[in-house]
PDB file of C-alpha atoms in Angstrom:
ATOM      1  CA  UNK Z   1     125.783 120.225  84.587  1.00 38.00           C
ATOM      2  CA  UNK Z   2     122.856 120.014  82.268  1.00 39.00           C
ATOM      3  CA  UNK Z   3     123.784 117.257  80.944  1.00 41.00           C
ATOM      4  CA  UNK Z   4     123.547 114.478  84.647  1.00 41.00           C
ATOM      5  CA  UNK Z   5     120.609 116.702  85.793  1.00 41.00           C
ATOM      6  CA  UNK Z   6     117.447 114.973  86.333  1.00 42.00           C
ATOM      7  CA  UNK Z   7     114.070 116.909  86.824  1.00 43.00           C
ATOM      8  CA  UNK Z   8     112.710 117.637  90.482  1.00 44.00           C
ATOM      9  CA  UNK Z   9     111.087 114.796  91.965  1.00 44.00           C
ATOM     10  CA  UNK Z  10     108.675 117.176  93.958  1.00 44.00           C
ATOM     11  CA  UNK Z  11     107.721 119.282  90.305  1.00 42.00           C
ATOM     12  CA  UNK Z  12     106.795 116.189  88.979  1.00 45.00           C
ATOM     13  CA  UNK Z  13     104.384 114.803  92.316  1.00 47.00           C
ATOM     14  CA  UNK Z  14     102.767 118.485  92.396  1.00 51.00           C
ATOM     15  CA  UNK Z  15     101.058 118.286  88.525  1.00 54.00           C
ATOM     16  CA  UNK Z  16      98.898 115.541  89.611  1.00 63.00           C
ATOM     17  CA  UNK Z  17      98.100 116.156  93.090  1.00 78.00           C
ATOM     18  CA  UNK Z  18      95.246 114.762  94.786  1.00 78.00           C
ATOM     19  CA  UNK Z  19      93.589 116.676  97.845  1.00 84.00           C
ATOM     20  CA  UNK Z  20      94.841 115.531 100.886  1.00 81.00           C
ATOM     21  CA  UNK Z  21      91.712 113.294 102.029  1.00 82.00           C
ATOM     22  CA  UNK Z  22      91.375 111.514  99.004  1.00 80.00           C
ATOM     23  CA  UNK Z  23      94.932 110.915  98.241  1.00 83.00           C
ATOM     24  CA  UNK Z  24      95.871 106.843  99.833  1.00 79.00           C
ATOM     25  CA  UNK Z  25      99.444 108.217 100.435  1.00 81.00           C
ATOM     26  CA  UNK Z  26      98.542 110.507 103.269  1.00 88.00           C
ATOM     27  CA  UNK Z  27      96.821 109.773 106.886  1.00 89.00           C
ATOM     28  CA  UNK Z  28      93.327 111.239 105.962  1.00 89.00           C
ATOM     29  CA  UNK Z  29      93.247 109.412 102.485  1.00 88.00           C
ATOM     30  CA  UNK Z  30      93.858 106.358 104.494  1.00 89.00           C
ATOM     31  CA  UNK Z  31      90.917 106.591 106.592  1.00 92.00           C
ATOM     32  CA  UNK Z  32      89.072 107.821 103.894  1.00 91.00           C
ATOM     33  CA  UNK Z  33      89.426 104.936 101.601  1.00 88.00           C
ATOM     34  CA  UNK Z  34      89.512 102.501 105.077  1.00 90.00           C
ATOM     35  CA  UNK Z  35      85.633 103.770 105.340  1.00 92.00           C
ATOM     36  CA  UNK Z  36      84.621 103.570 102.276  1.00 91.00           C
ATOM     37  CA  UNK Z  37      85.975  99.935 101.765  1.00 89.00           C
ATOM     38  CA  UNK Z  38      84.241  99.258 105.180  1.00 91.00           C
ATOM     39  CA  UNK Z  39      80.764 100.977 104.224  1.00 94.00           C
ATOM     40  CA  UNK Z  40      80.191  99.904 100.630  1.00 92.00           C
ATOM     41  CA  UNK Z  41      79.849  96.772 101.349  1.00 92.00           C
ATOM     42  CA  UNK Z  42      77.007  97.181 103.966  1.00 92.00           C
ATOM     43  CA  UNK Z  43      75.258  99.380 101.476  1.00 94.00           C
ATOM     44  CA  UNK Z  44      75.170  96.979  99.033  1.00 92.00           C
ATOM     45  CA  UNK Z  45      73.840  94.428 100.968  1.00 93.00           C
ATOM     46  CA  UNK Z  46      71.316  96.325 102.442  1.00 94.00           C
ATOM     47  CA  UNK Z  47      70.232  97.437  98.840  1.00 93.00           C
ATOM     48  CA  UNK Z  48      70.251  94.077  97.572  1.00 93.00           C
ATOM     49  CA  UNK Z  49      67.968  92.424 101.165  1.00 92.00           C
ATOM     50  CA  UNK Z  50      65.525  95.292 100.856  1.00 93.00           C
ATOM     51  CA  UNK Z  51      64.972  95.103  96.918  1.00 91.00           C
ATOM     52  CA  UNK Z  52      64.694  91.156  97.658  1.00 88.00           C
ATOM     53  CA  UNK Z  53      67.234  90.329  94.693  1.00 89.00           C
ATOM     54  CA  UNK Z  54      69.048  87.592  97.036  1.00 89.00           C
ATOM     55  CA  UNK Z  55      68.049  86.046 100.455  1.00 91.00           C
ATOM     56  CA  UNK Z  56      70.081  87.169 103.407  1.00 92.00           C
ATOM     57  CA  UNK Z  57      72.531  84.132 103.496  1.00 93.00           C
ATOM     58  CA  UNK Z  58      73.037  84.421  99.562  1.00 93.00           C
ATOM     59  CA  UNK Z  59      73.629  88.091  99.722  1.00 92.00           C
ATOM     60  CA  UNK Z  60      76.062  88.208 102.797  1.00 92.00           C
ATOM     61  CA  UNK Z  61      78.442  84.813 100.601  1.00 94.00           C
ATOM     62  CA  UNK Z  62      78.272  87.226  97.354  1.00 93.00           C
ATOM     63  CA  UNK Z  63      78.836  89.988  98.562  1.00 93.00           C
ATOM     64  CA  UNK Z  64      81.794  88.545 100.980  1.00 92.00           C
ATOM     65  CA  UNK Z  65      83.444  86.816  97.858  1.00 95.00           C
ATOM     66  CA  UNK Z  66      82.873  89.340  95.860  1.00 92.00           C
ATOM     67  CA  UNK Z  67      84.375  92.071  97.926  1.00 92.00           C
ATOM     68  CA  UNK Z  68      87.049  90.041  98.461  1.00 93.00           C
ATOM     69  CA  UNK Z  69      87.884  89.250  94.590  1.00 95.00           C
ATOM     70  CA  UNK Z  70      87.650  92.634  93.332  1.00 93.00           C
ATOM     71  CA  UNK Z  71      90.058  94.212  96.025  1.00 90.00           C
ATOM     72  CA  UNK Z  72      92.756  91.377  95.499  1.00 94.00           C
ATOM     73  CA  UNK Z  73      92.872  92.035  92.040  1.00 96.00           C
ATOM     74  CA  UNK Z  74      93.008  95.962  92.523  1.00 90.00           C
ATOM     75  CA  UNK Z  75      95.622  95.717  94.879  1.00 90.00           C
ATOM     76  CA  UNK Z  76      97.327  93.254  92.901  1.00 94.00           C
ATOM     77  CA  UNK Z  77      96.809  95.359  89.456  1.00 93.00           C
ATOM     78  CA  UNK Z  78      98.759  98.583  91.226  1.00 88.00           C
ATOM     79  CA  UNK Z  79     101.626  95.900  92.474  1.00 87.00           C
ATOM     80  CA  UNK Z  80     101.650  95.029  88.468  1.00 92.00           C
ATOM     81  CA  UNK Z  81     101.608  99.082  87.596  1.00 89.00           C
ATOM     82  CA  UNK Z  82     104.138 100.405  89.867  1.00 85.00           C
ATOM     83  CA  UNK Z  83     106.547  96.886  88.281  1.00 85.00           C
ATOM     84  CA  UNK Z  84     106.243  97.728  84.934  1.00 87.00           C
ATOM     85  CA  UNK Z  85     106.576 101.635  85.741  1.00 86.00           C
ATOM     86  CA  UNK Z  86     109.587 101.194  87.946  1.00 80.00           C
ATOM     87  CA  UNK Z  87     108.296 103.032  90.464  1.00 79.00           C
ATOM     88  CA  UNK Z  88     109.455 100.391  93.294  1.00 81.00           C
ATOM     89  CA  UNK Z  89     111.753 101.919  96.465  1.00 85.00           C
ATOM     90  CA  UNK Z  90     114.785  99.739  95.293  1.00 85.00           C
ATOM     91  CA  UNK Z  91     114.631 100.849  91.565  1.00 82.00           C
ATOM     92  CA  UNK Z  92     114.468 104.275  92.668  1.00 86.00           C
ATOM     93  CA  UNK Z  93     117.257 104.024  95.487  1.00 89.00           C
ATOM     94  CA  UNK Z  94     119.182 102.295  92.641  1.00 90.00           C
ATOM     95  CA  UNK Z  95     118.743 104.861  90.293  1.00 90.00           C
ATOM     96  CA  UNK Z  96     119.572 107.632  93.209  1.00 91.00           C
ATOM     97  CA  UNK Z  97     123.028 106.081  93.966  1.00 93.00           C
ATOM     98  CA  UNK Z  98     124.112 105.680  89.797  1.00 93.00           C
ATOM     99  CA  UNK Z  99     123.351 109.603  89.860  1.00 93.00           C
ATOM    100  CA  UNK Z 100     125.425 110.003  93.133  1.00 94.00           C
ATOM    101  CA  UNK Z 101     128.094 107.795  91.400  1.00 94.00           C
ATOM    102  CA  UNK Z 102     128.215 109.879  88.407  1.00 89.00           C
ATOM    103  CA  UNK Z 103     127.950 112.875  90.089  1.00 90.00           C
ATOM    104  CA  UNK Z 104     130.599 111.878  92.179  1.00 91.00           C
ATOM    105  CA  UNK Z 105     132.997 110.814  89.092  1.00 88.00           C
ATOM    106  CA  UNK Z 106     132.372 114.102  87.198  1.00 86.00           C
ATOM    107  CA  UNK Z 107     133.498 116.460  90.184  1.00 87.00           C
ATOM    108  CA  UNK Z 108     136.756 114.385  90.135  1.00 87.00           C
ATOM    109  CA  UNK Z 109     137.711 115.131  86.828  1.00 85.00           C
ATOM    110  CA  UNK Z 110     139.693 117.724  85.861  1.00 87.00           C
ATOM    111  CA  UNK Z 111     137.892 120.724  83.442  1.00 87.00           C
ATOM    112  CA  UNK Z 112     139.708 119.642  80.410  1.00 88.00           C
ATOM    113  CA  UNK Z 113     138.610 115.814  80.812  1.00 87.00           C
ATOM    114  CA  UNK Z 114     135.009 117.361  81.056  1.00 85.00           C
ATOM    115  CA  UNK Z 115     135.112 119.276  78.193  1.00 88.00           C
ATOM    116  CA  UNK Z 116     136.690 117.166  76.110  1.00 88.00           C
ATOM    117  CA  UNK Z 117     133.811 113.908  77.255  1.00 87.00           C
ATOM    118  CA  UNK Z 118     131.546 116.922  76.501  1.00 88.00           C
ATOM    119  CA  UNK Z 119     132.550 117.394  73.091  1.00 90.00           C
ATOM    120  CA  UNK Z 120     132.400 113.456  72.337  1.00 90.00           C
ATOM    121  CA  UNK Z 121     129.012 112.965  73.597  1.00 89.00           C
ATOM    122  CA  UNK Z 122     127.969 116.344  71.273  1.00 90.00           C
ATOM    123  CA  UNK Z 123     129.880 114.687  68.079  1.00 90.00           C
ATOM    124  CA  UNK Z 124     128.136 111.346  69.185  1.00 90.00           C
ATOM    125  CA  UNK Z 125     124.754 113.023  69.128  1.00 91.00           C
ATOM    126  CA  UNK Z 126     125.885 114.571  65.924  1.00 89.00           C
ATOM    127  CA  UNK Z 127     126.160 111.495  64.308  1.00 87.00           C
ATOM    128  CA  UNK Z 128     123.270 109.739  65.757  1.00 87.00           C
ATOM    129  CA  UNK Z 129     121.198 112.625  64.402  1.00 88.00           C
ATOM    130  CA  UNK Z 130     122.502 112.091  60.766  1.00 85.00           C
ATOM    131  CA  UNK Z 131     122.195 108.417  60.792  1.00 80.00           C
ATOM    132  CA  UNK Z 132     118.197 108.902  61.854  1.00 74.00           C
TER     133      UNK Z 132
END
């Protein structure tokens, strides 16, 4: 039924891809991302000690604080994303199990109880249509 069908889950995921080491949902992206979050920060403070911007001590608190700021609020920002997407596990096992349900409840009724529910949600769209 065209109507309960939702598209593939996997069609969707494959548009957008990332390659497989820079992805953070795989193993390799992981590690990856784990060494860059572990380099960067030694970069930067060697740039900033050999440019003489900041003494040693001063560089090591920014640079510790700072590090520390900016990833809390990324990883807090994609907590806030995947909220106001929906795209937690229970909202999606929720919305998996009202499919199941309604799948369910459709292949228990009888042909002319589907065609007839057919025909009011086509007269419903009907008038929706008009009234817009």
């Amino acid at each position: 039924m065209l109507l309960f069908s939702s598209p593939n889950n996997e069609e969707k995921k494959e548009g957008g891809r990332l390659p497989a080491l820079l992805d953070p949902g795989t193993k390799g992206g992981v590690l990856v991302l784990g060494t860059l979050l572990f380099i960067i920060p030694f970069l930067f403070y060697n740039f900033i000690t050999s440019a003489e911007i900041l003494s040693e001590e001063d560089a090591g608190r920014f640079i510790g604080v700072g590090f520390t700021v900016v990833t809390s609020l990324l990883w807090v920002s994609t907590y806030i994303f995947r909220v106001a997407t929906k795209d937690m596990t229970y909202a999606k096992q929720l919305k998996d199990y009202e499919n199941a349900v309604i799948k369910k409840r459709l292949e228990e009724l009888e042909e002319d109880e589907v065609q007839a529910m057919l025909e009011d949600i086509d007269r419903e769209q009907r008038e929706e249509q008009e009234a817009f």
